[in-house]
Coordinates of C-alpha atoms in Angstrom, one line a residue:
M1 CA -95.7 -153.5 -166.7
Q2 CA -95.2 -152.2 -170.7
N3 CA -96.7 -148.3 -170.5
I4 CA -95.7 -146.3 -168.1
L5 CA -96.8 -142.8 -168.3
V6 CA -95.0 -140.1 -167.1
I7 CA -96.2 -136.0 -166.7
L8 CA -93.1 -134.0 -166.7
D9 CA -91.6 -131.1 -164.5
K10 CA -91.5 -127.9 -165.9
P11 CA -88.7 -127.4 -167.7
K12 CA -87.3 -125.4 -164.4
H13 CA -87.8 -128.1 -162.3
E14 CA -85.6 -131.2 -161.4
Q15 CA -87.3 -134.0 -163.5
I16 CA -88.2 -136.6 -160.5
A17 CA -90.6 -137.7 -161.8
L18 CA -88.9 -139.5 -164.8
E19 CA -86.6 -140.1 -162.8
R20 CA -88.3 -143.0 -160.8
A21 CA -90.0 -144.0 -164.5
L22 CA -86.3 -144.4 -166.0
E23 CA -85.9 -147.0 -162.8
L24 CA -88.5 -148.5 -163.8
A25 CA -88.6 -149.2 -167.7
E26 CA -84.8 -150.1 -167.4
K27 CA -85.7 -153.0 -165.1
S28 CA -88.8 -154.4 -166.6
G29 CA -88.8 -152.9 -170.4
A30 CA -91.4 -150.8 -170.5
K31 CA -92.8 -148.2 -173.4
L32 CA -91.8 -144.5 -171.8
H33 CA -95.5 -142.2 -173.3
L34 CA -93.4 -138.5 -171.3
V35 CA -95.6 -134.9 -171.8
S36 CA -95.4 -131.8 -170.7
F37 CA -97.9 -129.0 -170.0
V38 CA -98.2 -125.6 -171.7
Y39 CA -100.6 -123.7 -171.7
E40 CA -101.6 -119.8 -171.5
P41 CA -104.8 -118.7 -169.6
V42 CA -105.3 -115.4 -171.0
V43 CA -106.5 -117.2 -174.8
S44 CA -109.7 -118.3 -173.0
I45 CA -110.5 -114.6 -172.4
P46 CA -112.5 -113.7 -175.6
L47 CA -110.7 -109.4 -176.5
L48 CA -107.6 -110.8 -175.3
S49 CA -106.5 -113.7 -177.4
G50 CA -106.3 -112.7 -180.8
S51 CA -103.0 -110.8 -179.0
V52 CA -101.3 -114.1 -177.7
L53 CA -102.1 -116.4 -180.6
N54 CA -98.6 -116.1 -181.4
V55 CA -97.4 -116.3 -178.4
S56 CA -99.1 -119.6 -178.1
D57 CA -96.9 -120.9 -181.0
Q58 CA -94.0 -119.9 -179.4
I59 CA -94.7 -121.6 -176.1
Q60 CA -95.5 -124.6 -177.6
N61 CA -91.9 -124.3 -180.0
E62 CA -90.0 -123.7 -177.6
R63 CA -91.2 -126.5 -175.2
K64 CA -91.0 -128.9 -178.0
K65 CA -87.6 -128.1 -178.3
W66 CA -86.9 -128.5 -174.4
L67 CA -88.6 -132.0 -174.9
Q68 CA -86.2 -132.8 -177.5
E69 CA -83.4 -131.3 -175.4
L70 CA -84.3 -134.1 -172.7
Q71 CA -84.6 -137.0 -175.2
S72 CA -80.9 -137.5 -176.0
E73 CA -79.6 -136.0 -172.8
H74 CA -82.0 -139.9 -171.7
S75 CA -81.7 -142.8 -172.8
L76 CA -85.3 -144.2 -173.5
P77 CA -86.8 -147.4 -173.9
A78 CA -87.4 -148.1 -177.6
G79 CA -90.8 -147.7 -178.2
S80 CA -91.1 -144.3 -176.1
T81 CA -92.3 -141.7 -177.7
A82 CA -93.0 -137.8 -175.8
E83 CA -95.4 -134.9 -176.8
V84 CA -96.1 -131.0 -175.8
I85 CA -100.2 -131.2 -174.8
W86 CA -101.4 -127.5 -174.7
H87 CA -104.2 -128.3 -172.3
H88 CA -105.2 -126.3 -168.8
D89 CA -106.7 -129.2 -167.3
I90 CA -103.8 -132.3 -166.7
P91 CA -105.9 -134.2 -164.7
Y92 CA -109.4 -134.1 -167.2
W93 CA -106.2 -134.8 -169.8
T94 CA -105.2 -137.9 -168.4
L95 CA -108.4 -139.1 -167.6
D96 CA -108.7 -139.2 -171.6
Y97 CA -104.9 -141.0 -172.2
L98 CA -106.3 -143.3 -170.1
A99 CA -109.8 -144.5 -171.0
A100 CA -107.9 -145.0 -174.7
N101 CA -104.8 -145.8 -174.5
D102 CA -103.5 -148.8 -172.2
C103 CA -100.9 -147.7 -169.9
D104 CA -100.8 -149.7 -166.2
L105 CA -98.7 -146.8 -164.6
V106 CA -98.9 -142.9 -163.5
V107 CA -96.2 -141.3 -162.7
K108 CA -95.8 -137.9 -161.4
T109 CA -94.6 -135.3 -159.4
A110 CA -96.2 -134.5 -156.5
Q111 CA -97.2 -130.7 -155.4
K112 CA -95.9 -130.4 -152.2
Q113 CA -92.5 -129.7 -150.8
F114 CA -91.1 -132.1 -148.5
G115 CA -92.2 -130.9 -144.8
R116 CA -94.5 -129.2 -145.4
G117 CA -97.6 -132.1 -146.1
G118 CA -100.7 -132.5 -148.2
F119 CA -100.5 -132.5 -152.1
G120 CA -102.1 -129.7 -154.5
S121 CA -105.4 -129.6 -155.5
I122 CA -103.6 -131.3 -159.3
D123 CA -103.0 -134.0 -157.2
W124 CA -105.7 -134.8 -155.1
R125 CA -108.3 -134.9 -158.1
M126 CA -105.8 -137.4 -159.6
I127 CA -105.4 -139.5 -156.5
E128 CA -109.1 -139.7 -156.4
S129 CA -110.1 -140.8 -159.7
V130 CA -107.2 -141.9 -161.4
P131 CA -107.7 -145.5 -162.6
A132 CA -104.8 -146.6 -162.5
P133 CA -102.3 -147.1 -160.0
L134 CA -100.1 -143.8 -159.4
W135 CA -97.0 -142.8 -158.2
L136 CA -97.0 -139.3 -157.2
A137 CA -92.5 -138.8 -156.1
V138 CA -91.1 -135.8 -153.7
S139 CA -87.9 -134.9 -153.0
T140 CA -86.5 -135.7 -149.5
H141 CA -83.5 -135.3 -147.8
W142 CA -82.8 -138.7 -146.3
V143 CA -80.9 -141.3 -148.2
K144 CA -84.0 -143.7 -148.7
R145 CA -83.6 -147.5 -148.3
D146 CA -84.4 -150.2 -150.4
R147 CA -88.1 -150.7 -149.0
I148 CA -91.3 -149.9 -149.8
V149 CA -94.6 -150.3 -147.6
G150 CA -98.0 -151.3 -148.0
A151 CA -100.8 -149.8 -146.3
L152 CA -102.9 -152.3 -145.2
D153 CA -106.9 -152.5 -144.1
P154 CA -106.8 -153.9 -140.4
A155 CA -110.4 -154.3 -141.2
I156 CA -110.4 -157.6 -143.1
D157 CA -113.9 -158.8 -142.2
N158 CA -115.5 -156.8 -144.9
P159 CA -114.3 -158.6 -148.0
L160 CA -113.9 -154.1 -149.6
H161 CA -111.0 -154.7 -147.4
V162 CA -109.5 -157.0 -148.4
E163 CA -110.0 -156.8 -152.3
L164 CA -108.8 -153.7 -151.6
N165 CA -105.4 -154.7 -149.5
Q166 CA -105.1 -157.4 -152.3
R167 CA -104.4 -155.1 -154.4
V168 CA -102.1 -153.1 -152.6
L169 CA -100.2 -156.6 -152.1
A170 CA -99.9 -157.8 -155.6
V171 CA -98.5 -153.9 -156.6
G172 CA -96.2 -153.8 -153.8
G173 CA -95.1 -157.2 -154.7
T174 CA -94.4 -156.1 -158.8
L175 CA -92.8 -152.9 -158.0
S176 CA -90.5 -154.4 -155.4
A177 CA -89.3 -156.9 -157.5
L178 CA -88.8 -155.1 -160.1
V179 CA -86.8 -151.7 -158.5
G180 CA -84.7 -154.9 -156.0
A181 CA -86.3 -153.4 -153.1
E182 CA -87.8 -155.2 -150.1
L183 CA -91.4 -155.5 -149.7
E184 CA -93.0 -154.9 -146.0
A185 CA -96.7 -154.2 -144.8
V186 CA -98.5 -152.2 -142.0
A187 CA -101.8 -152.4 -140.3
C188 CA -102.5 -149.6 -137.7
V189 CA -105.6 -149.8 -135.8
P190 CA -106.6 -146.3 -134.4
T191 CA -107.7 -146.9 -130.9
H192 CA -106.1 -145.0 -127.9
N193 CA -103.4 -146.3 -125.6
E194 CA -105.3 -147.1 -122.4
V195 CA -107.4 -149.0 -124.9
A196 CA -104.4 -150.4 -126.3
D197 CA -102.9 -151.5 -123.2
L198 CA -105.8 -153.6 -121.8
D199 CA -104.9 -157.4 -121.8
E200 CA -108.6 -158.4 -123.6
F201 CA -107.3 -156.2 -126.6
R202 CA -103.3 -157.6 -127.0
E203 CA -105.0 -161.0 -126.5
Q204 CA -107.5 -160.2 -129.2
A205 CA -105.0 -157.9 -131.4
G206 CA -102.8 -161.6 -131.4
A207 CA -105.2 -163.0 -133.6
L208 CA -105.9 -160.2 -135.5
L209 CA -102.5 -159.8 -136.6
Q210 CA -102.5 -163.8 -137.7
A211 CA -105.6 -162.8 -139.8
I212 CA -103.1 -160.2 -141.1
D213 CA -100.7 -162.9 -142.2
T214 CA -102.8 -164.8 -143.5
V215 CA -104.1 -162.3 -146.7
I216 CA -101.4 -161.8 -146.9
A217 CA -100.3 -165.3 -147.8
D218 CA -102.9 -165.6 -149.0
S219 CA -101.8 -162.8 -151.5
G220 CA -98.3 -164.8 -152.4
V221 CA -96.4 -162.1 -152.9
E222 CA -93.6 -162.7 -150.1
C223 CA -94.2 -159.7 -146.8
K224 CA -90.9 -159.3 -145.0
K225 CA -91.9 -158.2 -142.1
T226 CA -95.5 -156.5 -141.3
H227 CA -95.6 -154.0 -138.5
F228 CA -99.5 -154.5 -136.2
V229 CA -99.7 -150.5 -134.6
T230 CA -102.0 -148.9 -132.5
G231 CA -102.5 -145.1 -132.2
K232 CA -104.0 -142.0 -135.2
P233 CA -102.8 -144.5 -138.2
A234 CA -101.9 -141.0 -140.2
V235 CA -99.2 -141.1 -137.5
E236 CA -98.2 -144.6 -137.1
V237 CA -98.0 -145.5 -140.6
N238 CA -95.6 -142.8 -141.4
R239 CA -93.4 -143.4 -138.6
V240 CA -93.0 -146.9 -139.4
V241 CA -92.4 -145.6 -143.2
D242 CA -90.5 -142.6 -141.9
R243 CA -88.1 -144.6 -139.7
N244 CA -87.5 -147.3 -141.7
K245 CA -86.3 -145.1 -144.7
A246 CA -88.6 -146.3 -147.2
R247 CA -88.1 -145.2 -150.5
A248 CA -92.0 -145.7 -151.4
I249 CA -95.3 -145.5 -149.3
L250 CA -98.8 -148.0 -151.2
V251 CA -102.1 -147.0 -150.0
G252 CA -105.3 -148.3 -151.9
R253 CA -108.5 -146.0 -153.2
G254 CA -111.0 -147.5 -150.6
V255 CA -114.4 -147.6 -152.3
R256 CA -117.6 -145.6 -151.2
K257 CA -120.8 -145.3 -151.9
G258 CA -123.0 -142.8 -153.8
P259 CA -121.4 -139.9 -154.9
K260 CA -118.3 -140.1 -152.8
G261 CA -117.2 -143.0 -154.6
F262 CA -114.0 -142.0 -156.6
L263 CA -112.8 -140.5 -152.9
L264 CA -110.4 -142.4 -150.4
G265 CA -111.3 -143.6 -147.4
N266 CA -110.5 -140.8 -144.5
T267 CA -107.9 -142.3 -142.9
A268 CA -105.7 -143.3 -146.0
E269 CA -106.3 -139.3 -147.0
R270 CA -104.5 -138.5 -143.5
I271 CA -101.6 -141.4 -144.1
L272 CA -101.5 -139.4 -148.1
G273 CA -101.4 -135.5 -146.5
R274 CA -98.9 -136.5 -144.0
A275 CA -96.3 -138.6 -146.2
N276 CA -92.9 -137.3 -146.5
T277 CA -91.3 -140.1 -149.1
D278 CA -93.6 -140.9 -152.4
V279 CA -96.5 -142.3 -152.0
L280 CA -98.3 -144.7 -154.9
I281 CA -102.1 -145.9 -155.4
V282 CA -103.5 -148.3 -155.6
P283 CA -107.1 -148.4 -157.5

């Protein structure tokens, strides 16, 4: 990992994304590019824009001063940079930046509060379109353990799903090694309890678990444990993550054909919507 883009929180907020990025940079030696966004919507109204031009300069200058102070408070890796961006659309700017610059990871604080579930519209747009792994950080009230859980798709007869599982495992292996965390996997079969209790289903589920273990073994990534569960994936996957107090959950961004090609699959969307910890979306 060499380059990390960090989308900073506003000055009045806790800099959760920066904390995550600094930890990763310390372990990997990556350079950080810190970005702080400012914008005044009034400038887009023709009859009012002239009256706020000086104010916009003042806003940017104040933010630049704050950014300099922030840099002085933290030991940034050598070669790291920082800038204030005047832009109204964070996802749009991020896509342009990634198209012009090599970047291994984007780190941003999630627009959600613990216990409420769901992400803000900016997060969802980034989740659906950012071509680099995206780490969305949250602040929770529990003490996280050094454990990362990768959500795997049990439909391993589909080559696209197998490839996505391999990418999730590869990113999970890299990150867990960097932060000194154990990597675990969870695969959930969406079925009712009545079906899960059938002897025939249990026999076939055993074969599926072995097949998933084979996928993990083929990835070459060390996975401490595989959780094989049944039920509603959004509930059961997050139950595994919460019960083990994992510091992050990895979810692959599924592939759809046609106009919805950049959207997550429904299952992944539900898992993310109920997540109570950091999430990392793997494209």
